[in-house]
Amino acid sequence: MSKRIRIEPLSAEAFAPYGDLMEANGTPDKVINQGRCGRYHDKARLDFSDGRAGISIFKSEKAVLPLTLELVERHPQGSQAFVPMSAAPFLIVVAGDADGIPTNPRAFVTAPGQAVNFHRGTWHGVLTPLSEPGVFAVIDRIGGGANLEEHWFRETHIIEE
């Protein structure tokens, strides 16, 4: 029997155990650029054991729902932020951790203007755009050593709307 995972809307409160929601929501912290720009300051905690922050561009094929969740990964040496380069929604999968094993996967869908930063060591699904072109700026650790752990699920998880 497969476990069903219902997709939830993304909110800062629901996502807090896994990372930071980045969005321009509410009153800006500062108004800059001759009064034309609101700055929402320090919206993500970048956290690296060593190395440096780098910005890469990822281009991924779109996913189709329902989706079988087979794999999650985590990065023990650094946080990882995904900033979409379009307004299209994308799917975010996260899981808790029980002694190195991912538990209780959850799925969220973004609204336009939302981006996420996974905390260091957080189990998360692979990049999952729901439309093309699926282009993202990714801010993460650049440095030596292994910074990727993968977990393949034995049980089937189906992500659905």
PDB file of C-alpha atoms in Angstrom:
ATOM      1  CA  MET A   1       0.000   0.000   0.000  1.00  0.00           C
ATOM      2  CA  SER A   2       1.272   3.451  -0.816  1.00  0.00           C
ATOM      3  CA  LYS A   3       1.187   6.462   1.457  1.00  0.00           C
ATOM      4  CA  ARG A   4      -0.626   9.525   0.088  1.00  0.00           C
ATOM      5  CA  ILE A   5       0.859  12.971   0.637  1.00  0.00           C
ATOM      6  CA  ARG A   6      -1.482  15.911   0.065  1.00  0.00           C
ATOM      7  CA  ILE A   7       0.094  19.106  -1.223  1.00  0.00           C
ATOM      8  CA  GLU A   8      -0.215  22.039   1.183  1.00  0.00           C
ATOM      9  CA  PRO A   9       0.069  25.757   0.388  1.00  0.00           C
ATOM     10  CA  LEU A  10       3.438  27.111   1.471  1.00  0.00           C
ATOM     11  CA  SER A  11       3.502  29.316   4.563  1.00  0.00           C
ATOM     12  CA  ALA A  12       6.365  30.537   6.738  1.00  0.00           C
ATOM     13  CA  GLU A  13       4.913  28.823   9.810  1.00  0.00           C
ATOM     14  CA  ALA A  14       4.453  25.412   8.169  1.00  0.00           C
ATOM     15  CA  PHE A  15       7.890  25.522   6.528  1.00  0.00           C
ATOM     16  CA  ALA A  16       9.816  26.834   9.582  1.00  0.00           C
ATOM     17  CA  PRO A  17      11.058  23.416  10.818  1.00  0.00           C
ATOM     18  CA  TYR A  18      12.732  22.847   7.430  1.00  0.00           C
ATOM     19  CA  GLY A  19      13.938  26.245   6.321  1.00  0.00           C
ATOM     20  CA  ASP A  20      13.108  29.829   5.454  1.00  0.00           C
ATOM     21  CA  LEU A  21      10.324  31.125   3.227  1.00  0.00           C
ATOM     22  CA  MET A  22      11.545  34.082   1.209  1.00  0.00           C
ATOM     23  CA  GLU A  23       8.925  36.504  -0.067  1.00  0.00           C
ATOM     24  CA  ALA A  24       8.099  40.207  -0.167  1.00  0.00           C
ATOM     25  CA  ASN A  25       5.070  40.114   2.090  1.00  0.00           C
ATOM     26  CA  GLY A  26       3.792  42.741   4.514  1.00  0.00           C
ATOM     27  CA  THR A  27       5.572  45.973   5.348  1.00  0.00           C
ATOM     28  CA  PRO A  28       9.180  46.169   4.144  1.00  0.00           C
ATOM     29  CA  ASP A  29      11.962  46.525   6.701  1.00  0.00           C
ATOM     30  CA  LYS A  30      13.366  49.538   4.850  1.00  0.00           C
ATOM     31  CA  VAL A  31      12.414  51.726   1.930  1.00  0.00           C
ATOM     32  CA  ILE A  32      15.387  52.410  -0.355  1.00  0.00           C
ATOM     33  CA  ASN A  33      16.264  53.639  -3.857  1.00  0.00           C
ATOM     34  CA  GLN A  34      14.710  57.071  -3.599  1.00  0.00           C
ATOM     35  CA  GLY A  35      11.573  55.623  -1.999  1.00  0.00           C
ATOM     36  CA  ARG A  36      10.777  53.287  -4.888  1.00  0.00           C
ATOM     37  CA  CYS A  37      11.912  49.977  -3.386  1.00  0.00           C
ATOM     38  CA  GLY A  38      10.937  48.044  -0.281  1.00  0.00           C
ATOM     39  CA  ARG A  39      13.719  45.943   1.205  1.00  0.00           C
ATOM     40  CA  TYR A  40      12.684  42.773   3.020  1.00  0.00           C
ATOM     41  CA  HIS A  41      15.911  42.290   4.920  1.00  0.00           C
ATOM     42  CA  ASP A  42      17.778  39.068   5.760  1.00  0.00           C
ATOM     43  CA  LYS A  43      15.039  36.598   4.764  1.00  0.00           C
ATOM     44  CA  ALA A  44      17.197  33.443   4.830  1.00  0.00           C
ATOM     45  CA  ARG A  45      19.860  32.031   7.084  1.00  0.00           C
ATOM     46  CA  LEU A  46      22.746  30.881   4.909  1.00  0.00           C
ATOM     47  CA  ASP A  47      24.703  28.353   6.930  1.00  0.00           C
ATOM     48  CA  PHE A  48      27.906  26.660   5.735  1.00  0.00           C
ATOM     49  CA  SER A  49      30.388  24.529   7.654  1.00  0.00           C
ATOM     50  CA  ASP A  50      33.166  25.780   5.386  1.00  0.00           C
ATOM     51  CA  GLY A  51      33.657  26.905   1.810  1.00  0.00           C
ATOM     52  CA  ARG A  52      31.753  29.888   0.453  1.00  0.00           C
ATOM     53  CA  ALA A  53      28.338  30.849  -0.856  1.00  0.00           C
ATOM     54  CA  GLY A  54      27.892  30.485  -4.595  1.00  0.00           C
ATOM     55  CA  ILE A  55      25.055  31.114  -7.034  1.00  0.00           C
ATOM     56  CA  SER A  56      24.347  28.504  -9.704  1.00  0.00           C
ATOM     57  CA  ILE A  57      21.567  28.278 -12.279  1.00  0.00           C
ATOM     58  CA  PHE A  58      19.542  25.043 -12.443  1.00  0.00           C
ATOM     59  CA  LYS A  59      17.240  24.138 -15.333  1.00  0.00           C
ATOM     60  CA  SER A  60      14.924  21.213 -14.631  1.00  0.00           C
ATOM     61  CA  GLU A  61      12.251  19.328 -16.509  1.00  0.00           C
ATOM     62  CA  LYS A  62       8.735  19.842 -15.173  1.00  0.00           C
ATOM     63  CA  ALA A  63       7.011  17.230 -13.039  1.00  0.00           C
ATOM     64  CA  VAL A  64       3.461  15.989 -13.489  1.00  0.00           C
ATOM     65  CA  LEU A  65       1.095  15.244 -10.610  1.00  0.00           C
ATOM     66  CA  PRO A  66       0.389  12.830  -9.080  1.00  0.00           C
ATOM     67  CA  LEU A  67       4.083  12.206  -8.460  1.00  0.00           C
ATOM     68  CA  THR A  68       5.797   9.177  -6.942  1.00  0.00           C
ATOM     69  CA  LEU A  69       8.307  10.270  -4.301  1.00  0.00           C
ATOM     70  CA  GLU A  70      11.282   7.921  -4.507  1.00  0.00           C
ATOM     71  CA  LEU A  71      14.200   9.953  -3.215  1.00  0.00           C
ATOM     72  CA  VAL A  72      15.049  12.727  -0.789  1.00  0.00           C
ATOM     73  CA  GLU A  73      18.436  14.275  -0.178  1.00  0.00           C
ATOM     74  CA  ARG A  74      20.160  16.539   2.286  1.00  0.00           C
ATOM     75  CA  HIS A  75      23.287  18.652   2.455  1.00  0.00           C
ATOM     76  CA  PRO A  76      25.082  18.289   5.814  1.00  0.00           C
ATOM     77  CA  GLN A  77      27.639  21.015   5.108  1.00  0.00           C
ATOM     78  CA  GLY A  78      25.392  23.827   3.942  1.00  0.00           C
ATOM     79  CA  SER A  79      21.987  25.358   3.454  1.00  0.00           C
ATOM     80  CA  GLN A  80      20.507  25.527  -0.041  1.00  0.00           C
ATOM     81  CA  ALA A  81      18.192  28.229  -1.406  1.00  0.00           C
ATOM     82  CA  PHE A  82      15.993  27.893  -4.504  1.00  0.00           C
ATOM     83  CA  VAL A  83      14.845  31.121  -6.161  1.00  0.00           C
ATOM     84  CA  PRO A  84      12.624  30.593  -9.217  1.00  0.00           C
ATOM     85  CA  MET A  85      13.412  32.769 -12.218  1.00  0.00           C
ATOM     86  CA  SER A  86       9.734  32.770 -13.282  1.00  0.00           C
ATOM     87  CA  ALA A  87       6.442  33.224 -11.447  1.00  0.00           C
ATOM     88  CA  ALA A  88       5.391  29.596 -11.992  1.00  0.00           C
ATOM     89  CA  PRO A  89       4.717  27.455  -8.915  1.00  0.00           C
ATOM     90  CA  PHE A  90       7.016  24.648  -7.886  1.00  0.00           C
ATOM     91  CA  LEU A  91       6.664  21.685  -5.571  1.00  0.00           C
ATOM     92  CA  ILE A  92       8.678  21.425  -2.373  1.00  0.00           C
ATOM     93  CA  VAL A  93       9.049  18.142  -0.504  1.00  0.00           C
ATOM     94  CA  VAL A  94      10.615  18.017   2.960  1.00  0.00           C
ATOM     95  CA  ALA A  95      10.913  15.414   5.698  1.00  0.00           C
ATOM     96  CA  GLY A  96      11.855  15.221   9.346  1.00  0.00           C
ATOM     97  CA  ASP A  97      14.844  13.241  10.566  1.00  0.00           C
ATOM     98  CA  ALA A  98      14.951  10.269  12.946  1.00  0.00           C
ATOM     99  CA  ASP A  99      18.545   9.157  13.537  1.00  0.00           C
ATOM    100  CA  GLY A 100      19.560   9.844   9.937  1.00  0.00           C
ATOM    101  CA  ILE A 101      16.392   8.476   8.323  1.00  0.00           C
ATOM    102  CA  PRO A 102      13.829  10.829   6.731  1.00  0.00           C
ATOM    103  CA  THR A 103      10.375  10.653   8.299  1.00  0.00           C
ATOM    104  CA  ASN A 104       6.891  12.025   7.624  1.00  0.00           C
ATOM    105  CA  PRO A 105       7.397  13.622   4.212  1.00  0.00           C
ATOM    106  CA  ARG A 106       5.348  16.743   3.497  1.00  0.00           C
ATOM    107  CA  ALA A 107       4.692  18.524   0.214  1.00  0.00           C
ATOM    108  CA  PHE A 108       4.104  22.230  -0.376  1.00  0.00           C
ATOM    109  CA  VAL A 109       3.377  24.271  -3.480  1.00  0.00           C
ATOM    110  CA  THR A 110       4.654  27.816  -3.865  1.00  0.00           C
ATOM    111  CA  ALA A 111       2.705  30.893  -4.850  1.00  0.00           C
ATOM    112  CA  PRO A 112       4.166  33.446  -7.279  1.00  0.00           C
ATOM    113  CA  GLY A 113       6.988  35.404  -5.657  1.00  0.00           C
ATOM    114  CA  GLN A 114       7.963  32.719  -3.130  1.00  0.00           C
ATOM    115  CA  ALA A 115      11.384  31.104  -2.796  1.00  0.00           C
ATOM    116  CA  VAL A 116      12.823  28.780  -0.140  1.00  0.00           C
ATOM    117  CA  ASN A 117      16.036  28.161   1.731  1.00  0.00           C
ATOM    118  CA  PHE A 118      16.511  24.661   3.174  1.00  0.00           C
ATOM    119  CA  HIS A 119      18.366  24.629   6.479  1.00  0.00           C
ATOM    120  CA  ARG A 120      21.605  22.696   6.554  1.00  0.00           C
ATOM    121  CA  GLY A 121      20.922  18.970   6.958  1.00  0.00           C
ATOM    122  CA  THR A 122      17.206  19.143   6.035  1.00  0.00           C
ATOM    123  CA  TRP A 123      15.851  16.218   4.029  1.00  0.00           C
ATOM    124  CA  HIS A 124      14.211  17.550   0.861  1.00  0.00           C
ATOM    125  CA  GLY A 125      13.014  16.346  -2.505  1.00  0.00           C
ATOM    126  CA  VAL A 126      14.772  17.091  -5.744  1.00  0.00           C
ATOM    127  CA  LEU A 127      13.983  20.270  -7.691  1.00  0.00           C
ATOM    128  CA  THR A 128      10.392  19.893  -8.905  1.00  0.00           C
ATOM    129  CA  PRO A 129       9.020  22.654 -11.129  1.00  0.00           C
ATOM    130  CA  LEU A 130       5.394  22.192 -12.158  1.00  0.00           C
ATOM    131  CA  SER A 131       5.828  24.023 -15.469  1.00  0.00           C
ATOM    132  CA  GLU A 132       8.606  24.824 -17.880  1.00  0.00           C
ATOM    133  CA  PRO A 133      11.181  26.236 -18.247  1.00  0.00           C
ATOM    134  CA  GLY A 134      11.981  25.317 -14.603  1.00  0.00           C
ATOM    135  CA  VAL A 135      14.910  27.727 -14.218  1.00  0.00           C
ATOM    136  CA  PHE A 136      16.144  28.580 -10.711  1.00  0.00           C
ATOM    137  CA  ALA A 137      18.960  30.518  -9.100  1.00  0.00           C
ATOM    138  CA  VAL A 138      20.396  28.269  -6.395  1.00  0.00           C
ATOM    139  CA  ILE A 139      22.489  29.687  -3.567  1.00  0.00           C
ATOM    140  CA  ASP A 140      24.481  27.027  -1.776  1.00  0.00           C
ATOM    141  CA  ARG A 141      27.877  25.946  -0.463  1.00  0.00           C
ATOM    142  CA  ILE A 142      30.801  25.804  -2.854  1.00  0.00           C
ATOM    143  CA  GLY A 143      33.652  23.781  -1.388  1.00  0.00           C
ATOM    144  CA  GLY A 144      35.372  20.452  -1.133  1.00  0.00           C
ATOM    145  CA  GLY A 145      34.179  17.276   0.505  1.00  0.00           C
ATOM    146  CA  ALA A 146      30.948  15.322   0.315  1.00  0.00           C
ATOM    147  CA  ASN A 147      27.877  17.490   0.824  1.00  0.00           C
ATOM    148  CA  LEU A 148      25.147  15.193  -0.459  1.00  0.00           C
ATOM    149  CA  GLU A 149      23.326  12.342   1.264  1.00  0.00           C
ATOM    150  CA  GLU A 150      20.506  10.523  -0.535  1.00  0.00           C
ATOM    151  CA  HIS A 151      17.755   8.316   0.830  1.00  0.00           C
ATOM    152  CA  TRP A 152      15.687   6.048  -1.419  1.00  0.00           C
ATOM    153  CA  PHE A 153      12.310   5.166   0.104  1.00  0.00           C
ATOM    154  CA  ARG A 154      11.329   1.497   0.361  1.00  0.00           C
ATOM    155  CA  GLU A 155       7.652   2.360   0.685  1.00  0.00           C
ATOM    156  CA  THR A 156       5.771   4.182  -2.037  1.00  0.00           C
ATOM    157  CA  HIS A 157       4.714   7.786  -1.425  1.00  0.00           C
ATOM    158  CA  ILE A 158       2.324   9.422  -3.877  1.00  0.00           C
ATOM    159  CA  ILE A 159       2.131  13.224  -3.904  1.00  0.00           C
ATOM    160  CA  GLU A 160      -1.234  14.534  -5.043  1.00  0.00           C
ATOM    161  CA  GLU A 161      -3.295  17.695  -5.063  1.00  0.00           C
TER     162      GLU A 161
END
